[in-house]
XYZ file of C-alpha atoms in Angstrom:
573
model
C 26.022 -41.103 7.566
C 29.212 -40.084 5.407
C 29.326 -41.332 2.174
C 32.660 -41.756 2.372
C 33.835 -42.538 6.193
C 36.946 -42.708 5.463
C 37.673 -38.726 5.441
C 36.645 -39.091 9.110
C 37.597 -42.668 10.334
C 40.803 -44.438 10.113
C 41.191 -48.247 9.806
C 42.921 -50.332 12.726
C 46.676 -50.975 11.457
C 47.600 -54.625 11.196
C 50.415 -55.791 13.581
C 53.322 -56.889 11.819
C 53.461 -60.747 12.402
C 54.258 -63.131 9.509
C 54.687 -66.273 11.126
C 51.605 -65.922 13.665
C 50.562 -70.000 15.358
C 47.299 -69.056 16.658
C 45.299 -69.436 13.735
C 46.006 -73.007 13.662
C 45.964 -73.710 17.806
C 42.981 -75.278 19.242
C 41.475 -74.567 22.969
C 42.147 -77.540 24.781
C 41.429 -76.609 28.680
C 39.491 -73.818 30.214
C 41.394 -70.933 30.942
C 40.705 -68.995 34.596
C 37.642 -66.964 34.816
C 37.489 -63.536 36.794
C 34.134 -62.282 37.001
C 33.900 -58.744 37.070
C 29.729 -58.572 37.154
C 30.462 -56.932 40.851
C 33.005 -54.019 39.852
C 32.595 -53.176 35.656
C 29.563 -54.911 35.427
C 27.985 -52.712 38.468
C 29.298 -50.015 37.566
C 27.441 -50.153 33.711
C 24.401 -49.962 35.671
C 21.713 -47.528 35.550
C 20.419 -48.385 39.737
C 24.155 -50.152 40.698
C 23.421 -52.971 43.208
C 22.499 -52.393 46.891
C 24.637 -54.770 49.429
C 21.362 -57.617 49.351
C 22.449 -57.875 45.530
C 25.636 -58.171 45.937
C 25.451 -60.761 48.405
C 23.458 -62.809 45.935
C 25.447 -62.245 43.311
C 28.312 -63.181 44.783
C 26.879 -66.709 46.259
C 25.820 -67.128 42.565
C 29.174 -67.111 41.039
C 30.626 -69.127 43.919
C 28.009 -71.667 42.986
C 28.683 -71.510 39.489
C 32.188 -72.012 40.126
C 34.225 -68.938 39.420
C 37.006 -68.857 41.430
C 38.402 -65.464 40.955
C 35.878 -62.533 41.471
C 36.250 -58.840 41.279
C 33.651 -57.757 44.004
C 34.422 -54.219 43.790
C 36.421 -50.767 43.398
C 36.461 -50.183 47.583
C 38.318 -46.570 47.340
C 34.658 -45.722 45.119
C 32.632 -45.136 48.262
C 31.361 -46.330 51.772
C 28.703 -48.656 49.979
C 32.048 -50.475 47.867
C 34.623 -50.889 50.942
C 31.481 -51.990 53.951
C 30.426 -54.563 51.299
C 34.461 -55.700 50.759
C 35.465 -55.474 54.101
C 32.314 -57.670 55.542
C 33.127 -60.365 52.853
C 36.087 -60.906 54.513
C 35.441 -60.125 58.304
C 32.362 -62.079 57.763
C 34.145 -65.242 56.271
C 32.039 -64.981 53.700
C 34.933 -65.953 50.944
C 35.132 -69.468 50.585
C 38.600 -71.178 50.799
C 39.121 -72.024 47.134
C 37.514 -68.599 45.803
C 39.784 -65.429 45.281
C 38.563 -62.239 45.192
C 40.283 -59.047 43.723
C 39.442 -55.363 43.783
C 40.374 -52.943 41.468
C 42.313 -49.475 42.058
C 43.395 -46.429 40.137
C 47.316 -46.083 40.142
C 47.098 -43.670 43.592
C 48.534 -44.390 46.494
C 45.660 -42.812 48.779
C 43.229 -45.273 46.555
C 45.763 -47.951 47.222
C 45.767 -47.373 50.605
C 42.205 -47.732 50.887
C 42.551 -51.235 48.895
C 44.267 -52.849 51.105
C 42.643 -51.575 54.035
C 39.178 -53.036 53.008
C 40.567 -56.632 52.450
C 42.617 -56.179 56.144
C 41.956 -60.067 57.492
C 41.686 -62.039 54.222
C 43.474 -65.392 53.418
C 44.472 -63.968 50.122
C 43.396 -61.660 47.452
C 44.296 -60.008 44.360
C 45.110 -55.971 44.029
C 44.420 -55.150 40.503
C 46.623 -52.004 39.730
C 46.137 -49.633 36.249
C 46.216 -46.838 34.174
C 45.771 -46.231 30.858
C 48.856 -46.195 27.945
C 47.488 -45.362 25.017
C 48.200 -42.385 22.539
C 44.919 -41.198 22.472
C 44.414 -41.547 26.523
C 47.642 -39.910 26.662
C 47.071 -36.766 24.915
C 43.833 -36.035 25.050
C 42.711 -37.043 28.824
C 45.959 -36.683 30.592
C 48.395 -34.214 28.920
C 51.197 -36.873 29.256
C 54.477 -38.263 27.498
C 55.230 -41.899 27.736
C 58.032 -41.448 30.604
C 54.907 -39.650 32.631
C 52.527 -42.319 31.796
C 55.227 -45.332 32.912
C 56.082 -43.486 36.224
C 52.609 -43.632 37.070
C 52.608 -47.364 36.566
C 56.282 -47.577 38.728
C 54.559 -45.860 41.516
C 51.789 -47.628 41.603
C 53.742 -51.169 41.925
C 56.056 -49.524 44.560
C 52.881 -48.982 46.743
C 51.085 -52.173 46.046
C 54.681 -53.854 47.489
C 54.795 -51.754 50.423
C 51.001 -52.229 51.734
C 51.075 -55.829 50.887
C 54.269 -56.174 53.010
C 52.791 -54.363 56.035
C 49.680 -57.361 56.314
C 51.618 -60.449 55.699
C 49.454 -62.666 57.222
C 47.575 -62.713 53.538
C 49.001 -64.445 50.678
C 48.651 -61.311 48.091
C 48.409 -61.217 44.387
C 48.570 -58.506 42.003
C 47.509 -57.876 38.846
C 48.298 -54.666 36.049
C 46.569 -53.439 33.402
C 48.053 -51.402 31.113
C 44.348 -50.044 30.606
C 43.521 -49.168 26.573
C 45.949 -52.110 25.833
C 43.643 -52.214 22.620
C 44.322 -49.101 21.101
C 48.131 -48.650 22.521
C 51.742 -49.028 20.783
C 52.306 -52.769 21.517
C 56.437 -51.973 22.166
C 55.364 -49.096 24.923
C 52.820 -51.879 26.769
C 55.573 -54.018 27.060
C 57.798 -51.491 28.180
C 55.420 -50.447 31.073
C 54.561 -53.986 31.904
C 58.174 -55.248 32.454
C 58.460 -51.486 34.804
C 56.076 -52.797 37.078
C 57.749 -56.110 36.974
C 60.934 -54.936 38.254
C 59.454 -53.611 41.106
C 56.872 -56.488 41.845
C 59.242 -59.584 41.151
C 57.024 -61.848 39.956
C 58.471 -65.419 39.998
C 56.892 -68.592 38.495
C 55.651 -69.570 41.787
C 53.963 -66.162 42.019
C 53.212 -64.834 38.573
C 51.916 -61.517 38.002
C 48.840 -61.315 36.411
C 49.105 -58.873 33.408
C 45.644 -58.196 32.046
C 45.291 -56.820 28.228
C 42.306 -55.165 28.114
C 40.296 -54.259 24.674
C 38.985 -51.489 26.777
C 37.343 -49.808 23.738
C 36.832 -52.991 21.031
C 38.453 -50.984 17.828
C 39.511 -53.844 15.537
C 38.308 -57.296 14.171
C 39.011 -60.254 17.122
C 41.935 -61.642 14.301
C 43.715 -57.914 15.648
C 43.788 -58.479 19.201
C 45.071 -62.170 18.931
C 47.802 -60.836 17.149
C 48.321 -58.250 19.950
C 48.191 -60.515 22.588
C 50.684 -63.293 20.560
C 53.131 -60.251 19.888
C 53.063 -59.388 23.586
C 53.588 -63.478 25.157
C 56.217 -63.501 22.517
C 58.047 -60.209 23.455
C 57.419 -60.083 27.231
C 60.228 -61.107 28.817
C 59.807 -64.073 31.748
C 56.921 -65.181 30.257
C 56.725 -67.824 32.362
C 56.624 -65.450 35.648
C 53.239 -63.629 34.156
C 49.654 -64.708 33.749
C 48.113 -63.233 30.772
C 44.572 -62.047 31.526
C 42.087 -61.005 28.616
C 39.463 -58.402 29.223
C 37.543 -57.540 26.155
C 35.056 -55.320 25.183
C 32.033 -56.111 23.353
C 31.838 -52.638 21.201
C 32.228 -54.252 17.612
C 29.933 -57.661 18.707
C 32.896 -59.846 18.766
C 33.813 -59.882 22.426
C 33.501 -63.571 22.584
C 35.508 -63.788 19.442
C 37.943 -61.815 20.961
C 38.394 -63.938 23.831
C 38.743 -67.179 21.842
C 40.992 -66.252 19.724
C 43.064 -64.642 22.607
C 43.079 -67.604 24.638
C 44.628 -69.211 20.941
C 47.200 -66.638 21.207
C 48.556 -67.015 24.356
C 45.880 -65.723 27.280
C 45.438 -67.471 30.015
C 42.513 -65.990 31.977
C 39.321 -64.445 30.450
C 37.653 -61.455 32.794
C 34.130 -60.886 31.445
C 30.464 -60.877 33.105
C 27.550 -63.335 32.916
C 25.668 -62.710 29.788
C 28.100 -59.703 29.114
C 26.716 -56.867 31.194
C 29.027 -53.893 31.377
C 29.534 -50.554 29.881
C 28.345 -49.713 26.186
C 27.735 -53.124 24.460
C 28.912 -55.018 27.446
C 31.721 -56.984 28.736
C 33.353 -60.338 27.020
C 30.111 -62.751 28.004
C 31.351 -65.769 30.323
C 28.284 -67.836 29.795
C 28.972 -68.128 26.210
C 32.360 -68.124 26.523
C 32.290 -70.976 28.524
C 29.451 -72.783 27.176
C 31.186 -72.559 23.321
C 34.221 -74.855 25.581
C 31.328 -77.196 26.710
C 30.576 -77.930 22.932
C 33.544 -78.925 22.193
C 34.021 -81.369 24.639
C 36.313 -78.857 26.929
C 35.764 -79.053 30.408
C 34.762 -75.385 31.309
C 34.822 -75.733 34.827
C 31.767 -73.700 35.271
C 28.633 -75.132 36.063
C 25.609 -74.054 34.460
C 23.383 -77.138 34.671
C 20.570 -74.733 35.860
C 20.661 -71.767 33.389
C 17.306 -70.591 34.831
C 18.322 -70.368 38.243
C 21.344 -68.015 36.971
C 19.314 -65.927 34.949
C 16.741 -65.351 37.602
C 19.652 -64.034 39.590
C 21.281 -62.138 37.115
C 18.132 -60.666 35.756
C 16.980 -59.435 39.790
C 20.861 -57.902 40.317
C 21.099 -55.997 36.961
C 17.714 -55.468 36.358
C 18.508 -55.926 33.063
C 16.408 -58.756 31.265
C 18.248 -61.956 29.262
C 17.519 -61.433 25.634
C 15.225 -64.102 23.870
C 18.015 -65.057 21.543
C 20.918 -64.895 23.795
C 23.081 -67.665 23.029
C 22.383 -71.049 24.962
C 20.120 -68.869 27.583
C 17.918 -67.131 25.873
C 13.592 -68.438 26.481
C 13.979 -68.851 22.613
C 17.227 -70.353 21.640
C 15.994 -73.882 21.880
C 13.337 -72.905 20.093
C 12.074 -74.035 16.546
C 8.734 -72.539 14.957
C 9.743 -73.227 11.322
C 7.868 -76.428 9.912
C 11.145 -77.807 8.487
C 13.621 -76.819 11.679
C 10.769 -78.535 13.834
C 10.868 -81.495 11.389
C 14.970 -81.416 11.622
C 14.730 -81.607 15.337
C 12.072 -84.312 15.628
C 13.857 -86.791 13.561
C 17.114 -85.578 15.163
C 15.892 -86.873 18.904
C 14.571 -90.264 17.291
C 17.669 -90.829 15.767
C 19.648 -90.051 19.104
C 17.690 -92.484 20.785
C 17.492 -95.135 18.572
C 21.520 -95.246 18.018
C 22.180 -94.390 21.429
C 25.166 -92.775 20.538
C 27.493 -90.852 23.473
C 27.969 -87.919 20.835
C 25.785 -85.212 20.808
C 24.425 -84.965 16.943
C 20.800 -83.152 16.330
C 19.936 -80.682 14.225
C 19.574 -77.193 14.951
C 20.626 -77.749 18.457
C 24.517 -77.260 19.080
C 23.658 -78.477 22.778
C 21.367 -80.722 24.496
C 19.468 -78.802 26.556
C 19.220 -80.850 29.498
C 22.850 -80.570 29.918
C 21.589 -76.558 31.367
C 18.339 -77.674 33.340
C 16.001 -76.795 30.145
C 12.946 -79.596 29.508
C 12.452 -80.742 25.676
C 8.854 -79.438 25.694
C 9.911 -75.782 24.793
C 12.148 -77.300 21.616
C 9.584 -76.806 19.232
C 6.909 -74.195 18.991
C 4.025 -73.970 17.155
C 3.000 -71.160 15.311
C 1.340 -70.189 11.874
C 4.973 -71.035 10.273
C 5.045 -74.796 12.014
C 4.560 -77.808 10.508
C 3.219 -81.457 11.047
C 6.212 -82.910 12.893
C 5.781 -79.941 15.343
C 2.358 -80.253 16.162
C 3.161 -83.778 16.539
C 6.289 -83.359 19.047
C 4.187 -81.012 21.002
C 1.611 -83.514 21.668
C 3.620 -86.202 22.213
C 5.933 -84.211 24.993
C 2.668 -82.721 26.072
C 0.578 -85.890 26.113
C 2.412 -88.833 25.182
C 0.505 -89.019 21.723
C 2.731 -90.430 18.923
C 0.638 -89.924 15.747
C 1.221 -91.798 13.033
C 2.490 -89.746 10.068
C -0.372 -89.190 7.911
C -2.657 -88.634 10.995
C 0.315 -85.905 11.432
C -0.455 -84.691 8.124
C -4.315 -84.453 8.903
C -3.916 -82.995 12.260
C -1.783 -79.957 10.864
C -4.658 -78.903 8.721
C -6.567 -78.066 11.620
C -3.795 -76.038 13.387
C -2.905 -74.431 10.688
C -6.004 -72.735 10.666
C -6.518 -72.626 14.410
C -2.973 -70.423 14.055
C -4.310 -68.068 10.921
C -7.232 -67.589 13.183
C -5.481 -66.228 16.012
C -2.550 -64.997 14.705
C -0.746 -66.026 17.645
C 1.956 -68.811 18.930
C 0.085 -72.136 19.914
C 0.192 -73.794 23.135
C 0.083 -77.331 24.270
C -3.452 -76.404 25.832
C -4.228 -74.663 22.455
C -3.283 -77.871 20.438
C -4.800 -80.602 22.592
C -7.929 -78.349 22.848
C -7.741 -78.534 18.600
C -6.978 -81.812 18.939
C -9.694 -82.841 21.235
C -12.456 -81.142 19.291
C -10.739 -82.535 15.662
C -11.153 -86.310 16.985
C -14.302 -86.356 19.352
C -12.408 -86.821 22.720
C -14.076 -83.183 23.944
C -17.656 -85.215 24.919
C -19.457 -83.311 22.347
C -20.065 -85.224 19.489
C -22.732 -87.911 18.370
C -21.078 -91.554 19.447
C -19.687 -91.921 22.692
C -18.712 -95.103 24.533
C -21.059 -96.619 27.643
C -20.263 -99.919 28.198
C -19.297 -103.305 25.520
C -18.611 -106.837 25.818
C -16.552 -108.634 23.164
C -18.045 -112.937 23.051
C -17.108 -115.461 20.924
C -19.921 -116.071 17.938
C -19.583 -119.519 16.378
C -21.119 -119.990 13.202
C -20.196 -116.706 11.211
C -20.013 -116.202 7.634
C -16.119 -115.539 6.499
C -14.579 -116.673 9.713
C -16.979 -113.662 11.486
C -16.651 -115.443 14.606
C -16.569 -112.170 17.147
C -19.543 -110.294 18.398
C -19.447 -106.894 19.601
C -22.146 -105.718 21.675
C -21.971 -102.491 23.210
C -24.269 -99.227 24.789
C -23.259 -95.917 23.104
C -24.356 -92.545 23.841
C -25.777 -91.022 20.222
C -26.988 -88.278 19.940
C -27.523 -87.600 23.958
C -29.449 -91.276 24.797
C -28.458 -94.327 25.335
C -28.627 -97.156 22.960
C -27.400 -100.865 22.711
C -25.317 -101.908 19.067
C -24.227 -104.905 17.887
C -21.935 -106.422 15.306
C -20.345 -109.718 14.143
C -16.666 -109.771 12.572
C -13.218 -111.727 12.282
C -12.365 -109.157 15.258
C -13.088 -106.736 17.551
C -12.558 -103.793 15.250
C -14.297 -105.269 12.592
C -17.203 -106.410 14.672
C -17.716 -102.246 15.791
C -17.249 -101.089 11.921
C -19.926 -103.582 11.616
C -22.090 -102.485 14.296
C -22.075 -98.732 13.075
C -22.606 -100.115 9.598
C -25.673 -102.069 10.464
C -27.467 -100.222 12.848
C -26.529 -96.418 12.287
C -25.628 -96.027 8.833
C -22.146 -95.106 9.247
C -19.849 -97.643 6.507
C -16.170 -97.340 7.372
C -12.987 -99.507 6.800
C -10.038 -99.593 8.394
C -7.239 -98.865 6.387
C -4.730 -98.164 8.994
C -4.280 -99.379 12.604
C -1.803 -98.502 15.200
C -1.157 -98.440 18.823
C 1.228 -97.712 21.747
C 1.743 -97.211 25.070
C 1.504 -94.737 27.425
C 3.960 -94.245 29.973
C 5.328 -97.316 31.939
C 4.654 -99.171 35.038
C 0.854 -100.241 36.282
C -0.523 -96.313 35.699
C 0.420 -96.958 31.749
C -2.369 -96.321 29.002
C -2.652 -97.421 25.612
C -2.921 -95.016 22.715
C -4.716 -96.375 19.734
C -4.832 -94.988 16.054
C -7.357 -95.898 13.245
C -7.211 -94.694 9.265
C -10.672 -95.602 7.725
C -12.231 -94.957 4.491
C -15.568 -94.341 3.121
C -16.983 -96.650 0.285
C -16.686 -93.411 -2.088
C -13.113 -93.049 -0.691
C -13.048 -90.755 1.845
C -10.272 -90.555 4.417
C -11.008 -90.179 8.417
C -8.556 -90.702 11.490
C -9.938 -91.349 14.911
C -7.693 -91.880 18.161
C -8.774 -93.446 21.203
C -7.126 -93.477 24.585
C -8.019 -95.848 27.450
C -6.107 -98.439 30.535
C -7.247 -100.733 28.428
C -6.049 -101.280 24.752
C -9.048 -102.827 23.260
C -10.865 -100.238 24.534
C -9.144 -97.928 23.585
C -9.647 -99.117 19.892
C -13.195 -98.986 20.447
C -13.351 -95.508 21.100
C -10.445 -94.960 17.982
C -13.294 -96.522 15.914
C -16.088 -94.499 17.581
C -13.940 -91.526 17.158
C -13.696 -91.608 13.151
C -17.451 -92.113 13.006
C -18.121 -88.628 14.814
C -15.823 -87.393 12.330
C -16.973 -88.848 9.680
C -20.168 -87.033 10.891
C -18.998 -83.841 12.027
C -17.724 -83.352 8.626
C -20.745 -84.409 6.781
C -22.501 -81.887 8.748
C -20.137 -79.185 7.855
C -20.220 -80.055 3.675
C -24.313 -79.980 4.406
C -24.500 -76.447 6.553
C -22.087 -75.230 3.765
C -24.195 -76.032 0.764
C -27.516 -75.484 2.223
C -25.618 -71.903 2.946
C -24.302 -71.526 -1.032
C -27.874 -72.468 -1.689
C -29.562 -69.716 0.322
């Protein structure tokens, strides 16, 4: 790289506007889409799509909702024009759906336009050639009068073939192609050339499309160039303005924003921005950035995946991770504090009920595009306790309390340094499992119990607890006495296994809804030299399943006693 680029590169000139509105205009509707995934998008790639692709393609915008589609160049080749011509002979275009196709300023190529949409209810011709300095000199050889008569001609034939099939209601459309890059004053003047021959009328507007055809300048540059043209155009009102820009700088979507601010009315792009170089202006985000504002984009993309899965098999092109709104990972939080931004975010949203969209991280709810909440938050060596905690309670239903969070995370922490690897739900319940005895192999295990009434105790220990427990592989009948049925187990373990716990913490939930719900329940207990242990139990029944909650810090209690003793006797050795 030069160390000093400018002795090679020039910067974009500024256009000359000193009282410019669009910086302070807000999008209020959605403008009209064209897709052109079928014509520039098709024609960025490296196997372009057979007529099977096409087909789907095309039924996937019409679902979607795009009501304007370029399906094709038809003068290109056999492949383009059979494909065109059996939309329509076919009556494959639906009433309320457009389609346009695209021809070099020829009038063989025109010709061959119009003969592929022979039959249709209506259509748009899209007419251009490029006006810029650059295009001028260096590809064509051309002065500006040379470079408008093209244009003229053009128009002149579009008129005459439209006329000879009036049974179609016809539209046309002009791009004065590298719009970008070209004298704003000359665009004009070749726009309002082809005007006088089309004679558009407010009833029947011309669509003039601005293309950033090469993206040369910050997006704040081409609003200006598209407010200097609305303002300088003359029968403004008899003209649609159509924005086409390229992605070459990154900003394409800025580009498009800010030139719907300045005066566009229609945005031309491709889902997910396919197209040559960097890609065309992206309509998902595009329309999606509307959505989050609370504009109407009259697209629907309530099932993102379907329309990736489509747009994926067409291009062959994969959806990035971190595409915006469809990306697998855009929904996605592995950080410990993003996960615990999000958690709270959801509790708050359903606790306040609230019709406005407000949590963290996430700029939209993702069930608004098909997506679950389980892939929200991720767990990974960078995760924390809230989202080890979400993932079991989307995954299972579990809603720890928060220290048992905090305890929990220990042991996926190290589960993830172990593997070096992004956790699953199986991976975490399987931690989980083995952390609180619910895996089956550990020393307590419930058989059977009966909870009676026991006159007579000391303290008000009026309950009796009298159980069979699998420990240590056999069977063997327990009993204690307490003001409850917790206390009467604690008392049972304490008596006749050794195993002195208090509870110092008890919680419980349900399950799911309706006759199939279980109950959750959570114990905190401490030893008599202060040692903390958390046991869960799970069960149709809720006293049960604070039974096994109790049983289920014992075998912890245990399993880490056994650990401390292996790892001395080792230190010792």
């Amino acid at each position: 790289m030069l160390r000093d680029p400018s002795v090679k590169y020039r910067p974009f000139p500024q256009v000359d506007i000193a009282d410019r509105e669009w910086p302070s205009r807000t999008i209020t509707k959605a403008p009209r889409w064209l897709s052109t995934d079928m014509r520039d998008g098709n024609q960025a790639l490296i196997d372009p799509m057979d007529s099977e692709k096409k087909t789907r393609f095309f039924e996937l915008l019409c679902k979607v909702g795009v009501k304007e589609i370029e399906v094709g160049f038809p003068s290109a080749g056999a492949t383009e024009f059979d494909f065109i011509a059996g939309l329509v002979q076919q009556g494959r275009v639906p009433d309320d759906v457009i389609i346009q196709v695209l021809t070099q300023s020829r009038q063989d190529l025109i010709e061959k336009s119009f003969e592929s949409l022979k039959g249709a209810k209506q259509a748009i011709v899209h007419l251009y050639n490029a006006v810029s300095p650059a295009w001028r000199r260096i590809v064509f050889n051309m002065e500006r009068p040379e470079i408008k008569a093209i244009a003229v001609a053009g128009a002149k034939v579009l008129r005459d073939e439209a006329a000879k099939q009036p049974d179609t209601q016809w539209h046309f459309e002009y791009s004065p192609e590298t719009f970008s890059t070209a004298e704003l004053d000359f665009s004009v003047e070749v726009c309002e050339a082809v005007m006088d021959i089309l004679q558009p009328t407010p009833e029947r507007p011309l669509i003039l499309n601005l293309p950033a055809t090469v993206e040369a300048a910050t997006p704040n540059i081409y609003a200006d160039q598209i407010e200097w043209f609305c303002r300088n155009i003359r029968n403004r009102s008899s003209v649609v303005i159509s924005l086409h820009p390229h992605n070459d700088r990154g900003t394409g979507v800025a580009a498009a924003e800010l030139g719907l601010m300045a005066g566009g009315d229609r945005v031309e792009g491709c889902l997910f921005g396919n197209g040559e170089r960097t890609g065309n202006c992206d309509l998902v985000t595009v329309g999606l950035n509307l959505y989050t504002q609370g504009v109407d984009p009259r697209l629907d993309f309530s099932d993102i995946d379907e329309v990736i899965r489509t747009v994926e098999y067409c291009n062959n092109i994969p959806v990035h991770p971190r595409h915006p709104y469809a990306g697998d990972l855009v929904f996605t939080a592995f950080s410990g504090s993003h996960q615990d931004a999000i958690k709270k975010g959801f509790v708050a949203q359903e606790a306040r009920n609230d019709e406005y969209w407000e949590v963290p991280y996430l700029p939209i709810d993702p069930a608004d595009l098909g997506r679950s909440y389980e892939a929200v938050i991720r767990v990974n060596s960078q995760s924390g306790k809230g989202g080890v905690a979400w993932v079991l309670e989307q995954d299972k239903g579990l809603k720890l309390p928060k220290r048992m969070q905090a305890d929990f995370s220990r042991h996926v922490q190290a589960l993830a340094d172990e593997t070096s690897r992004e956790l699953n739900a199986a991976d975490i319940w399987g931690a989980f499992a083995k952390a609180y005895a619910l895996d089956g192999e550990h020393p307590f295990g419930l058989i059977d119990y009966q909870e009676t009434h026991a006159p007579g105790g000391i303290g008000g220990a009026n309950r009796m607890f009298v159980g069979k427990i699998r420990l240590e592989g056999e069977e063997r009948s327990i009993s204690g006495r307490g003001n409850g049925l917790i206390s009467s187990v604690l008392a049972a373990l304490r008596d006749e296994c050794g195993i002195d716990l208090e509870v110092a913490d008890y919680s419980e939930h349900a399950i799911g809804h309706g006759s199939d719900a279980q109950a959750a329940a959570y114990v905190e207990c401490r030893t008599a030299e202060g040692k903390t242990v958390f046991g869960v139990g799970v069960d149709a029944d809720v006293a049960t399943a604070s039974v096994r909650a109790v049983l289920s810090a014992a075998n912890v209690l245990g399993t880490e006693a056994a650990s401390a003793s292996g790892a001395s006797a080792a230190s010792a050795a």
